[in-house]
Coordinates of C-alpha atoms in Angstrom, one line a residue:
Chain A
M192 CA -24.7 -73.4 27.4
V193 CA -23.4 -70.4 26.5
A194 CA -20.1 -69.4 24.0
I195 CA -17.5 -68.5 25.9
P196 CA -14.6 -66.6 23.6
F197 CA -10.7 -67.8 25.4
E198 CA -7.5 -65.6 24.9
V199 CA -4.6 -68.5 25.6
S200 CA -1.2 -67.2 26.2
R201 CA 1.1 -69.3 23.8
S202 CA 4.4 -69.2 23.9
A203 CA 6.7 -72.1 23.0
G204 CA 9.1 -72.1 25.7
P205 CA 11.5 -69.1 27.4
G206 CA 12.4 -66.0 26.0
Q207 CA 9.5 -66.8 24.0
K208 CA 7.1 -63.6 22.8
P209 CA 3.5 -65.3 23.6
R210 CA 0.2 -64.8 21.2
F211 CA -2.7 -65.0 21.7
D212 CA -4.8 -67.8 20.3
K213 CA -8.3 -67.2 20.4
F214 CA -10.7 -70.7 21.0
T215 CA -14.9 -70.3 21.5
V216 CA -16.2 -72.8 24.2
N217 CA -20.1 -73.9 25.0
V218 CA -20.0 -73.8 28.3
S219 CA -22.4 -72.9 30.9
E220 CA -22.5 -70.5 33.6
E221 CA -20.8 -72.7 36.0
T222 CA -18.6 -74.2 34.6
P223 CA -15.0 -74.3 35.5
I224 CA -12.5 -72.5 33.8
L225 CA -10.7 -75.5 34.1
T226 CA -12.6 -78.0 32.5
A227 CA -13.4 -75.5 30.1
L228 CA -9.6 -74.8 29.3
L229 CA -9.2 -79.2 28.9
Q230 CA -13.1 -79.0 26.6
I231 CA -10.5 -76.9 24.2
R232 CA -7.1 -78.9 24.7
S233 CA -9.8 -82.7 23.7
E234 CA -11.6 -80.6 20.7
L235 CA -9.9 -77.3 19.3
D236 CA -5.7 -78.0 19.9
P237 CA -4.3 -80.8 21.7
S238 CA -1.1 -78.9 21.4
L239 CA -2.6 -76.7 24.7
G240 CA 0.4 -77.1 27.9
L241 CA -0.9 -76.3 30.6
R242 CA -0.5 -77.7 33.5
Y243 CA -3.9 -79.2 36.7
S244 CA -4.3 -82.8 38.6
C245 CA -7.3 -82.9 41.4
R246 CA -9.2 -79.9 39.9
Q247 CA -10.9 -79.6 43.0
A248 CA -8.7 -77.1 45.2
I249 CA -6.4 -79.1 47.3
C250 CA -2.8 -79.9 44.8
G251 CA -2.5 -76.5 43.8
S252 CA -1.5 -76.9 39.8
C253 CA -3.6 -74.7 38.1
A254 CA -2.6 -71.3 39.2
M255 CA -2.6 -69.1 35.9
R256 CA -4.6 -65.2 35.1
V257 CA -7.3 -65.0 35.0
N258 CA -8.2 -61.9 32.9
G259 CA -5.3 -60.3 35.2
K260 CA -6.0 -62.2 38.1
S261 CA -4.2 -64.8 40.2
R262 CA -6.6 -67.2 40.4
L263 CA -7.1 -71.8 40.3
V264 CA -8.4 -72.5 37.4
C265 CA -10.0 -75.5 38.5
S266 CA -12.9 -73.3 41.4
T267 CA -12.8 -70.0 38.5
P268 CA -15.8 -70.3 37.7
V269 CA -16.8 -68.9 34.1
G270 CA -19.2 -66.8 34.3
P271 CA -18.8 -64.0 36.6
E272 CA -15.5 -63.2 34.5
F273 CA -17.2 -63.7 31.0
R274 CA -20.1 -61.4 32.7
A275 CA -17.5 -58.8 33.4
H276 CA -15.2 -58.5 30.2
G277 CA -17.4 -60.4 27.2
K278 CA -14.1 -63.1 27.1
V279 CA -11.3 -64.7 29.1
V280 CA -8.2 -64.3 28.3
I281 CA -6.0 -67.3 29.9
E282 CA -1.7 -66.8 30.6
P283 CA 0.6 -69.0 32.6
M284 CA 1.9 -67.3 36.9
A285 CA 3.8 -63.7 36.1
N286 CA 6.7 -63.7 38.1
Q287 CA 8.6 -66.9 36.7
P288 CA 9.3 -67.9 33.2
V289 CA 7.9 -69.9 31.0
V290 CA 7.8 -73.5 29.9
K291 CA 5.1 -73.7 27.4
D292 CA 1.7 -71.8 26.9
L293 CA 0.3 -72.2 30.8
I294 CA 3.4 -73.9 32.6
T295 CA 5.5 -72.1 34.0
D296 CA 8.9 -72.9 36.0
M297 CA 8.5 -72.4 40.1
T298 CA 11.2 -73.0 40.6
P299 CA 11.8 -69.2 41.9
F300 CA 9.2 -69.7 44.1
W301 CA 10.5 -72.8 45.2
D302 CA 14.3 -71.7 45.8
R303 CA 12.7 -69.0 48.0
Y304 CA 10.5 -70.9 49.7
R305 CA 13.7 -73.3 50.9
R306 CA 15.4 -70.3 51.8
V307 CA 12.6 -69.7 54.8
H308 CA 14.0 -73.3 56.5
P309 CA 10.5 -74.7 55.3
H310 CA 10.8 -77.1 59.4
L311 CA 10.5 -76.9 62.7
I312 CA 14.0 -76.4 64.3
L313 CA 14.6 -78.0 67.3
D314 CA 17.0 -76.6 70.8
P315 CA 18.7 -80.3 70.8
A316 CA 19.0 -79.4 75.3
H317 CA 14.9 -79.6 74.4
P318 CA 14.1 -82.0 72.9
L319 CA 10.3 -82.9 72.2
P320 CA 9.0 -85.3 74.6
K321 CA 8.9 -88.8 73.2
D322 CA 6.3 -90.9 75.3
K323 CA 3.6 -88.3 74.8
E324 CA 2.4 -85.3 72.2
S325 CA 3.8 -82.0 72.2
S326 CA 1.0 -79.8 73.2
M327 CA 0.9 -76.1 73.0
T328 CA -2.3 -73.2 73.9
P329 CA -5.4 -72.9 71.5
E330 CA -4.2 -69.1 72.1
Q331 CA -0.7 -70.3 70.3
F332 CA -2.5 -73.0 68.5
D333 CA -4.6 -69.7 67.0
Q334 CA -1.4 -67.3 66.7
F335 CA -1.1 -70.1 62.8
K336 CA -4.3 -71.0 62.5
E337 CA -3.9 -69.7 58.4
T338 CA -0.6 -70.3 57.9
P339 CA -1.4 -74.1 57.6
R340 CA -3.6 -74.2 55.1
C341 CA -1.1 -72.2 52.4
I342 CA -1.0 -74.8 49.0
A343 CA 1.4 -73.7 47.5
C344 CA -0.3 -72.7 44.1
G345 CA 1.8 -69.5 43.4
A346 CA -0.9 -67.4 43.2
C347 CA 1.0 -64.9 45.8
Y348 CA 3.7 -65.3 44.0
S349 CA 2.7 -64.6 40.7
A350 CA 0.4 -61.4 41.6
C351 CA 2.8 -60.6 44.0
P352 CA 4.1 -56.2 42.0
A353 CA 6.9 -56.4 44.9
L354 CA 8.7 -59.7 43.4
G355 CA 8.1 -58.1 39.3
S356 CA 10.3 -55.5 40.9
D357 CA 12.8 -56.4 43.4
D358 CA 14.5 -59.7 43.5
E359 CA 15.8 -59.7 47.0
F360 CA 12.3 -59.9 47.8
L361 CA 10.8 -63.4 49.2
G362 CA 7.3 -63.2 48.6
P363 CA 4.3 -63.6 50.4
M364 CA 4.5 -67.1 50.6
A365 CA 7.8 -68.0 51.7
L366 CA 7.7 -65.3 54.5
A367 CA 4.2 -66.4 55.6
K368 CA 5.3 -69.7 55.7
M369 CA 8.4 -68.4 57.3
Y370 CA 5.9 -66.8 60.5
R371 CA 4.0 -70.1 60.8
F372 CA 7.7 -71.7 62.5
V373 CA 8.7 -67.9 64.1
V374 CA 5.3 -68.7 65.7
D375 CA 5.4 -71.8 66.9
P376 CA 6.4 -72.3 70.5
R377 CA 8.5 -75.3 69.8
D378 CA 10.7 -73.7 66.7
S379 CA 13.3 -72.9 69.1
A380 CA 15.9 -70.8 65.6
Y381 CA 12.1 -67.9 66.5
R382 CA 15.4 -64.9 66.8
Q383 CA 17.8 -66.6 64.4
R384 CA 14.5 -66.3 62.1
L385 CA 13.5 -62.8 62.3
A386 CA 16.8 -61.8 62.0
T387 CA 17.7 -63.7 58.4
I388 CA 14.8 -61.3 57.1
Q389 CA 15.1 -57.8 59.1
N390 CA 17.4 -56.7 56.8
Q391 CA 16.1 -56.1 53.4
S392 CA 13.4 -58.8 52.0
L393 CA 10.9 -58.0 55.0
W394 CA 10.6 -54.7 54.6
L395 CA 10.0 -54.4 50.5
C396 CA 6.1 -55.0 51.1
L397 CA 4.6 -52.8 50.3
R398 CA 1.1 -54.0 52.2
C399 CA -1.0 -54.4 48.5
N400 CA -2.4 -56.7 49.6
M401 CA -3.0 -58.6 46.4
C402 CA -1.8 -61.2 47.7
V403 CA -4.4 -61.4 50.3
E404 CA -7.8 -61.4 47.0
A405 CA -5.5 -64.6 45.0
C406 CA -5.3 -65.9 47.8
P407 CA -7.9 -69.0 47.9
K408 CA -6.9 -70.9 50.7
D409 CA -7.4 -67.3 52.3
V410 CA -3.2 -68.1 54.5
R411 CA -3.7 -63.5 54.0
P412 CA 0.0 -63.6 53.4
A413 CA 0.0 -59.0 53.9
E414 CA -1.1 -59.5 57.0
R415 CA 1.1 -62.6 58.7
I416 CA 4.0 -60.4 56.7
V417 CA 2.9 -57.2 58.6
D418 CA 3.0 -59.6 61.8
L419 CA 6.2 -60.9 61.9
K420 CA 7.3 -56.8 61.5
R421 CA 6.1 -56.3 64.2
L422 CA 7.8 -59.2 66.2
A423 CA 10.6 -58.0 63.8
I424 CA 10.7 -54.0 66.1
Q425 CA 9.7 -55.8 69.0
E426 CA 13.0 -58.3 69.4
L427 CA 15.5 -57.0 66.8
G428 CA 14.9 -53.5 67.7
A429 CA 14.7 -51.1 64.4
P430 CA 18.8 -51.4 62.8
E431 CA 17.5 -51.0 59.3
Q432 CA 15.8 -48.7 57.0
G433 CA 12.5 -50.1 56.7
S434 CA 11.7 -50.5 61.0
R435 CA 13.5 -47.2 61.6
H436 CA 10.8 -45.5 59.2
A437 CA 8.1 -47.5 61.3
E438 CA 9.4 -46.3 65.0
K439 CA 10.0 -42.9 63.3
F440 CA 6.7 -42.7 61.8
M441 CA 4.9 -43.3 65.4
T442 CA 7.3 -41.3 67.1
N443 CA 6.7 -38.3 64.6
I444 CA 3.3 -38.2 64.6
E445 CA 3.4 -38.1 69.3
D446 CA 4.6 -34.7 68.6
G447 CA 2.1 -33.1 67.3
G448 CA -0.6 -35.8 65.9
V449 CA 0.2 -34.6 62.2
L450 CA 3.1 -35.8 60.2
N451 CA 5.9 -33.5 60.1
E452 CA 7.6 -34.9 56.7
M453 CA 10.6 -33.3 56.7
K454 CA 11.8 -34.2 60.4
L455 CA 10.2 -37.9 59.3
A456 CA 12.9 -37.8 55.9
R457 CA 15.7 -36.7 58.1
E458 CA 14.9 -39.2 60.5
T459 CA 14.4 -42.6 58.0
L460 CA 17.2 -40.9 56.3
G461 CA 20.1 -39.9 58.0
I462 CA 22.1 -37.4 56.5
F463 CA 23.4 -38.1 54.0
G464 CA 20.2 -39.9 52.1
T465 CA 18.3 -36.0 53.9
L466 CA 21.2 -33.9 52.2
K467 CA 20.1 -36.5 48.6
Q468 CA 16.5 -35.2 49.3
I469 CA 17.4 -31.2 48.2
P470 CA 17.6 -31.4 44.7
K471 CA 13.7 -33.4 45.3
G472 CA 13.0 -30.1 47.9
I473 CA 14.3 -27.5 45.4
Q474 CA 12.5 -28.7 42.8
M475 CA 9.2 -28.9 45.1
M476 CA 9.3 -24.7 47.1
R477 CA 9.4 -24.2 43.3
H478 CA 6.0 -25.9 42.5
G479 CA 4.9 -23.6 45.3
R480 CA 4.1 -27.6 47.3
S481 CA 6.0 -25.8 51.1
L482 CA 7.2 -28.0 53.3
K483 CA 6.2 -26.3 56.4
K484 CA 5.9 -28.2 60.0
H485 CA 1.8 -28.4 60.7
P486 CA 0.6 -26.8 64.1
P487 CA 0.1 -29.9 66.8
I488 CA -3.4 -30.6 66.1
Q489 CA -6.3 -29.6 68.9
G490 CA -5.7 -31.7 71.6
V491 CA -2.7 -33.0 71.2
Q492 CA -2.2 -34.1 74.6
E493 CA -4.6 -36.6 73.7
V494 CA -2.9 -37.7 71.7
K495 CA 0.0 -38.1 73.9
V496 CA -2.1 -39.9 76.6
I497 CA -2.7 -42.6 74.0
Y498 CA 0.5 -43.2 73.8
S499 CA 2.0 -43.2 77.4
E500 CA -0.6 -45.8 77.2
L501 CA 0.2 -47.7 74.5
N502 CA 3.5 -47.2 73.0
K503 CA 4.8 -51.2 75.2
P504 CA 5.3 -53.7 74.0
E505 CA 2.0 -56.0 73.0
D506 CA 1.9 -59.1 73.9
L507 CA 2.0 -60.1 69.7
M508 CA 2.8 -64.1 70.7
H509 CA -0.8 -65.2 71.7
R510 CA -3.9 -63.5 71.4
P511 CA -6.2 -64.4 69.4
R512 CA -6.9 -63.2 65.8
P513 CA -10.3 -62.8 64.2
A514 CA -11.4 -65.5 62.0
G515 CA -10.9 -64.6 58.2
K516 CA -12.8 -64.1 55.2
G517 CA -13.0 -68.2 55.2
V518 CA -11.7 -70.4 53.1
K519 CA -12.9 -70.5 48.9
G520 CA -13.1 -73.1 46.7
G521 CA -13.0 -77.1 48.1
G522 CA -10.7 -78.6 50.3
Q523 CA -9.1 -77.3 53.1
Chain B
M683 CA -25.4 -34.1 52.8
K684 CA -23.6 -33.0 56.1
V685 CA -20.1 -35.3 56.6
A686 CA -17.0 -35.1 58.9
Y687 CA -13.7 -33.6 57.0
Y688 CA -10.4 -36.5 57.5
P689 CA -8.5 -34.6 54.9
G690 CA -5.4 -36.8 56.3
C691 CA -1.2 -35.2 56.4
V692 CA -0.4 -34.7 52.7
A693 CA -3.5 -32.8 51.8
Q694 CA -2.8 -30.4 54.7
E695 CA 0.8 -30.0 54.2
S696 CA 3.2 -31.0 51.0
G697 CA -0.6 -31.0 49.0
K698 CA -2.9 -29.1 50.0
E699 CA -3.9 -28.7 46.4
L700 CA -5.4 -31.4 47.2
D701 CA -7.9 -30.3 50.2
I702 CA -8.4 -26.8 47.4
A703 CA -9.7 -29.2 45.4
T704 CA -11.7 -31.6 47.6
R705 CA -13.6 -28.6 49.2
A706 CA -14.1 -26.6 45.7
V707 CA -15.9 -30.0 44.7
A708 CA -18.0 -31.0 47.8
K709 CA -19.3 -27.2 47.8
I710 CA -20.7 -27.0 43.8
L711 CA -21.8 -31.6 44.7
G712 CA -24.0 -30.5 48.3
I713 CA -21.6 -31.8 50.1
E714 CA -21.3 -29.9 53.6
L715 CA -17.9 -30.5 55.2
V716 CA -17.4 -30.4 58.3
D717 CA -13.7 -30.0 60.1
F718 CA -12.2 -31.2 63.3
P719 CA -9.1 -29.6 63.8
N720 CA -8.5 -32.1 67.2
F721 CA -8.4 -35.6 63.9
S722 CA -4.9 -37.1 64.6
C723 CA -3.0 -38.6 62.0
C724 CA -4.1 -42.4 60.9
G725 CA -1.2 -44.1 60.5
S726 CA 0.0 -44.2 57.0
G727 CA 0.1 -47.8 57.7
F728 CA 3.6 -47.4 59.5
I729 CA 2.7 -47.3 62.9
D730 CA 0.8 -50.0 62.8
E731 CA 3.8 -52.2 61.4
A732 CA 5.1 -51.1 64.8
N733 CA 2.2 -51.3 66.9
Q734 CA -1.8 -52.5 66.4
T735 CA -2.8 -51.9 69.5
L736 CA -2.1 -48.2 69.2
N737 CA -2.9 -47.4 65.8
V738 CA -5.9 -49.3 66.4
A739 CA -6.3 -46.5 69.4
L740 CA -5.5 -43.2 67.6
N741 CA -7.7 -44.5 64.4
G742 CA -10.8 -45.4 67.1
R743 CA -10.2 -40.8 68.4
N744 CA -11.0 -40.4 65.2
L745 CA -14.1 -41.7 64.7
A746 CA -14.7 -41.6 68.0
I747 CA -14.0 -37.3 67.5
A748 CA -16.5 -37.4 64.7
E749 CA -19.3 -39.5 67.0
K750 CA -19.2 -37.2 69.2
A751 CA -20.2 -34.3 67.2
S752 CA -23.0 -37.3 66.1
M753 CA -22.1 -37.1 62.4
D754 CA -22.0 -40.2 60.9
V755 CA -19.9 -40.2 57.7
V756 CA -16.5 -39.8 58.1
M757 CA -14.9 -38.3 54.6
T758 CA -11.5 -39.6 53.3
V759 CA -9.7 -38.2 50.1
C760 CA -6.2 -40.7 50.7
S761 CA -7.0 -44.0 49.6
T762 CA -4.4 -44.8 53.2
C763 CA -6.0 -43.0 55.3
Q764 CA -9.6 -44.8 54.5
G765 CA -7.2 -47.9 54.5
M766 CA -6.5 -47.5 58.5
L767 CA -9.7 -45.8 59.5
A768 CA -11.7 -48.5 57.6
H769 CA -8.7 -50.9 59.5
A770 CA -9.6 -50.0 62.8
K771 CA -13.7 -49.7 62.9
H772 CA -13.0 -53.6 61.8
T773 CA -10.4 -54.4 64.4
L774 CA -12.8 -52.8 67.0
A775 CA -15.9 -55.0 65.9
K776 CA -13.9 -57.6 65.7
D777 CA -10.9 -58.3 67.9
P778 CA -12.7 -58.0 72.0
V779 CA -8.4 -57.8 73.3
V780 CA -7.0 -54.7 71.1
R781 CA -11.0 -52.9 71.7
K782 CA -10.8 -53.6 75.2
R783 CA -7.0 -51.7 75.4
S784 CA -8.2 -49.2 73.1
D785 CA -11.5 -48.4 75.2
E786 CA -9.9 -48.5 78.9
T787 CA -7.3 -46.0 77.0
L788 CA -9.6 -43.6 75.4
T789 CA -12.1 -43.6 78.4
K790 CA -9.1 -41.9 80.0
I791 CA -9.1 -38.8 77.9
G792 CA -13.2 -38.6 77.4
Y793 CA -13.9 -40.7 74.1
R794 CA -16.3 -43.0 73.8
Y795 CA -15.9 -45.4 70.3
Q796 CA -18.9 -46.4 69.5
G797 CA -18.7 -47.3 65.4
T798 CA -21.9 -45.6 65.0
A799 CA -19.4 -43.2 62.2
T800 CA -17.9 -44.7 59.0
P801 CA -15.0 -43.9 57.0
K802 CA -16.4 -43.2 52.9
H803 CA -14.1 -41.8 50.7
L804 CA -15.4 -39.3 48.6
M805 CA -15.6 -41.5 46.0
Q806 CA -17.7 -43.9 47.5
I807 CA -19.9 -41.3 48.8
I808 CA -20.7 -40.3 45.3
V809 CA -21.2 -43.8 44.4
E810 CA -23.4 -44.7 47.5
N811 CA -24.4 -42.0 49.8
L812 CA -25.2 -39.2 46.0
G813 CA -26.6 -42.0 43.8
G814 CA -24.0 -42.5 42.0
A815 CA -22.2 -41.3 38.9
E816 CA -24.8 -40.6 36.4
K817 CA -25.5 -38.0 39.7
L818 CA -22.3 -36.5 38.4
R819 CA -24.3 -35.4 35.0
P820 CA -25.6 -31.9 36.0
Y821 CA -22.5 -30.6 37.4
V822 CA -20.7 -31.4 34.9
K823 CA -19.7 -28.2 32.3
R824 CA -16.7 -28.6 30.8
P825 CA -16.6 -32.5 29.5
L826 CA -13.4 -33.7 29.3
T827 CA -14.2 -34.2 25.0
G828 CA -11.6 -36.6 23.7
V829 CA -9.5 -37.1 27.1
K830 CA -8.1 -40.3 27.6
V831 CA -7.6 -41.0 31.8
A832 CA -5.6 -44.1 33.3
A833 CA -8.0 -44.1 37.4
F834 CA -5.0 -44.6 39.6
Y835 CA -6.8 -46.7 42.8
G836 CA -4.7 -46.3 45.3
C837 CA -4.6 -50.0 47.1
H838 CA -6.0 -48.7 50.3
I839 CA -9.7 -47.9 48.6
L840 CA -10.0 -52.5 48.0
R841 CA -7.8 -53.4 49.2
P842 CA -8.2 -56.2 51.3
H843 CA -12.2 -56.2 50.2
D844 CA -13.5 -58.4 53.2
I845 CA -12.8 -54.8 55.3
M846 CA -12.8 -52.5 52.8
E847 CA -16.3 -53.5 51.3
F848 CA -15.9 -51.3 48.1
D849 CA -15.4 -52.7 44.2
D850 CA -14.3 -55.6 43.2
P851 CA -10.6 -55.6 44.5
E852 CA -9.7 -56.3 41.5
D853 CA -11.6 -55.2 38.7
P854 CA -13.0 -52.3 39.9
H855 CA -15.2 -50.1 37.4
Y856 CA -16.7 -47.0 39.9
F857 CA -14.1 -44.8 39.1
E858 CA -14.3 -45.5 35.3
D859 CA -18.3 -44.6 35.5
I860 CA -17.3 -41.6 37.0
I861 CA -14.7 -40.7 34.3
R862 CA -17.2 -41.7 31.6
V863 CA -20.1 -39.5 33.3
I864 CA -17.6 -36.3 32.9
G865 CA -17.1 -37.0 29.1
A866 CA -13.7 -38.1 29.2
E867 CA -12.4 -42.2 28.2
P868 CA -11.2 -44.1 30.3
V869 CA -8.1 -46.0 29.5
Y870 CA -8.0 -49.9 31.0
Y871 CA -4.7 -51.3 32.1
R872 CA -3.2 -52.5 34.7
G873 CA -0.9 -50.9 36.8
R874 CA -4.8 -49.4 37.6
V875 CA -5.2 -51.7 40.1
M876 CA -1.5 -51.0 42.2
C877 CA 0.6 -50.7 43.6
C878 CA 2.5 -47.3 43.3
G879 CA 5.4 -48.3 45.6
F880 CA 4.9 -45.6 47.8
P881 CA 5.7 -47.6 50.7
I882 CA 8.7 -48.6 50.0
Q883 CA 10.0 -44.8 48.5
F884 CA 11.6 -44.6 52.8
V885 CA 13.1 -47.9 52.7
K886 CA 14.9 -49.0 48.4
P887 CA 13.5 -45.6 46.9
A888 CA 15.3 -47.9 42.9
T889 CA 12.8 -50.1 43.6
A890 CA 9.9 -47.9 44.9
E891 CA 10.7 -45.7 41.3
R892 CA 10.6 -48.4 39.5
I893 CA 7.5 -49.7 40.1
A894 CA 5.8 -45.9 39.8
G895 CA 7.7 -46.1 36.3
K896 CA 5.8 -49.2 35.5
Q897 CA 2.1 -48.3 35.9
I898 CA 2.9 -44.5 34.4
Q899 CA 5.2 -46.5 31.8
E900 CA 1.5 -49.1 31.2
A901 CA -1.1 -45.6 30.9
K902 CA 0.6 -44.3 28.8
R903 CA 1.8 -47.0 25.9
H904 CA -1.9 -47.1 26.6
G905 CA -3.1 -43.6 25.3
A906 CA -3.5 -42.0 28.6
D907 CA -3.7 -38.3 28.1
T908 CA -3.7 -37.6 31.9
M909 CA -3.6 -40.7 35.6
A910 CA -5.5 -39.5 38.5
T911 CA -5.5 -40.8 41.2
P912 CA -7.9 -40.6 44.9
C913 CA -4.6 -40.9 46.8
P914 CA -2.5 -38.6 48.2
L915 CA 0.1 -41.0 48.1
C916 CA 0.1 -42.7 45.4
H917 CA 0.3 -39.3 43.6
I918 CA 3.5 -38.4 44.8
S919 CA 5.0 -41.0 43.7
L920 CA 3.4 -41.0 39.5
D921 CA 3.4 -37.1 40.4
N922 CA 6.4 -35.7 42.7
Y923 CA 8.8 -38.5 42.2
Q924 CA 8.1 -38.9 38.2
K925 CA 11.5 -38.5 36.8
E926 CA 13.5 -40.4 38.7
A927 CA 10.0 -43.5 38.5
G928 CA 11.3 -42.5 34.9
R929 CA 14.8 -42.8 34.8
A930 CA 14.2 -46.3 36.3
V931 CA 12.1 -48.1 33.5
G932 CA 14.2 -45.3 30.8
E933 CA 11.9 -43.7 29.8
E934 CA 10.9 -39.4 29.6
L935 CA 7.6 -40.2 30.9
D936 CA 6.3 -37.2 30.9
M937 CA 2.2 -37.7 32.3
P938 CA 0.3 -35.1 33.9
V939 CA -1.1 -36.9 37.8
L940 CA -4.2 -35.3 38.8
H941 CA -5.5 -35.4 42.4
F942 CA -9.6 -37.4 42.5
P943 CA -11.0 -34.2 43.3
Q944 CA -9.2 -32.8 40.4
L945 CA -11.2 -34.1 37.6
L946 CA -14.2 -33.6 38.7
G947 CA -13.3 -29.9 39.9
L948 CA -11.5 -29.5 36.2
A949 CA -15.3 -31.1 34.7
F950 CA -17.0 -28.7 36.7
G951 CA -15.9 -25.9 34.5
L952 CA -13.5 -24.7 37.4
D953 CA -10.7 -22.9 36.5
P954 CA -7.2 -25.4 36.4
K955 CA -5.1 -22.8 38.6
D956 CA -7.7 -22.0 41.5
L957 CA -7.8 -26.3 41.3
G958 CA -3.8 -26.5 42.2
L959 CA -3.1 -28.1 39.0
P960 CA 0.5 -25.8 38.8
R961 CA 2.0 -27.2 42.2
H962 CA 2.4 -30.6 40.4
L963 CA 5.5 -31.5 39.8
A964 CA 5.1 -32.8 36.2
D965 CA 3.6 -30.7 33.6
T966 CA -0.3 -30.2 33.6
T967 CA 0.1 -27.8 30.6
G968 CA -0.4 -30.0 28.4
L969 CA -3.4 -31.3 29.7
V970 CA -4.9 -27.5 30.0
E971 CA -4.8 -26.9 26.7
K972 CA -5.8 -29.8 25.5
L973 CA -9.3 -29.1 27.7
S974 CA -9.1 -25.1 27.0
R975 CA -10.3 -26.5 23.9
V976 CA -13.5 -27.3 24.9
A977 CA -15.9 -24.8 25.4
V978 CA -17.4 -23.6 29.2
P979 CA -20.5 -22.2 29.2
A980 CA -21.4 -19.2 31.1

């Protein structure tokens, strides 16, 4: 048994400034943080508010921040956190209003989930067979083997820095969920789904991979979002800033093998956008930061061969995907 | 040790000071940098969004160039280059479909990717090849005593962990270990592992700048004298766009932002001018003044 100092965020409700209450609990290092919190509630402070249910990483109720990281507390042991930080600081999930103490109001999370229409949309002209199961190939199934594992715990939503900075972003869970329907061969709204996110939300993902680390089920939302970006470009072209930037970056490197920063700005931002960047350019030049074009790399012809061979549509729907890191915690 | 040096686009263009500082520091540390003028851009994550196979093949070529010259380590000085090269190596090992397409293409231009070269960031080389932060101690000529340094890691050197295999992806410590050895005091704040906003600077500048502003603001609240980053793209967000970031969060930020090799160079006694500090947009003179009070022994 080890005496573990806890600092727990306490808040009376929405908009109230939280305070940190200190508790010490005697538990073994393997003890799940949830168990320690329940011990605090039963022995030290019965007013502590927290949400939990299954205690085995299935229900997705107990996501919180543990020393800043978004985690299911039922499957996170006390020991490593205590050893790394000398204490365990518990806060409610981020990016959502707090109801009380460690309980958040997940309405913004569920609103975004609803916005991606998380259900099969069938084409009435091609109904599913009534008398037998609707089959798909193992390759088709492979495309969404990660996403159905999601337990909607909100850990990714809490960990996402884009969500905290832009209300328009749909967030990792909702977009990963949309991906699951986009690649489902039974779904008929494939292009419409992509079109609804193409304009803005899709391209606000920062690719920071915080969601990949936070997800207890290895759904790897950031990677599913990149999958969506490729599908969107392939199906709908590059009609707006985000996809245009990716496309123009790609063709930019074909020219000289190395980035031409000025050209990229001009092509992505257009004439007016580039004009707006002029004061920044002057400021940079004053500090000796030239934006001179870099000469082409040696062997730029080799790069051009790679482009001529591979700058073609990829088979994005039916390609087997390598296995991920495996599922953390119990249950499936 | 001898490494294939992969400076990346920014260090060769607008962020030339990173290249200058890297060469100076590598010389002191006895890391021999071999230049390959045929290395291409890593794709910076953007090419990957448009075409994964093309992106992997471009980086497969980069790694194969080093392998052809019998080099085992490709040294990067950019978290994003490091991320892209490591992603390519991972995909070539795990995805037979992409591997086949890449191999077929590289054969046409006379390369054979074998997987023997490993991309490593300079920070990773210090930790894994030179024996850890402690090994820097003999080179420290001007300990940065009293200077509070806020490390800003840059996402792609850390995450996803199963591909990057470096430090703790959400709770790292190698950078802070180094900061301590060079005599400075590390500043702990959540933003140190967060995104700088750079990937969406061209998509939605207002959001990108708000994100950068939040991280600088937090470093400042924690008393940082300077931030330091192993990623030149983070440097663009935190330094080049600091004025805009400040406006986005409603605060004059006034925070020097160093490239990781510049921070080492200062501790090794090099002249701030020779490390390219005057090229930064956020003023570094206050920091340099503070350092000048620490005498450098002849």
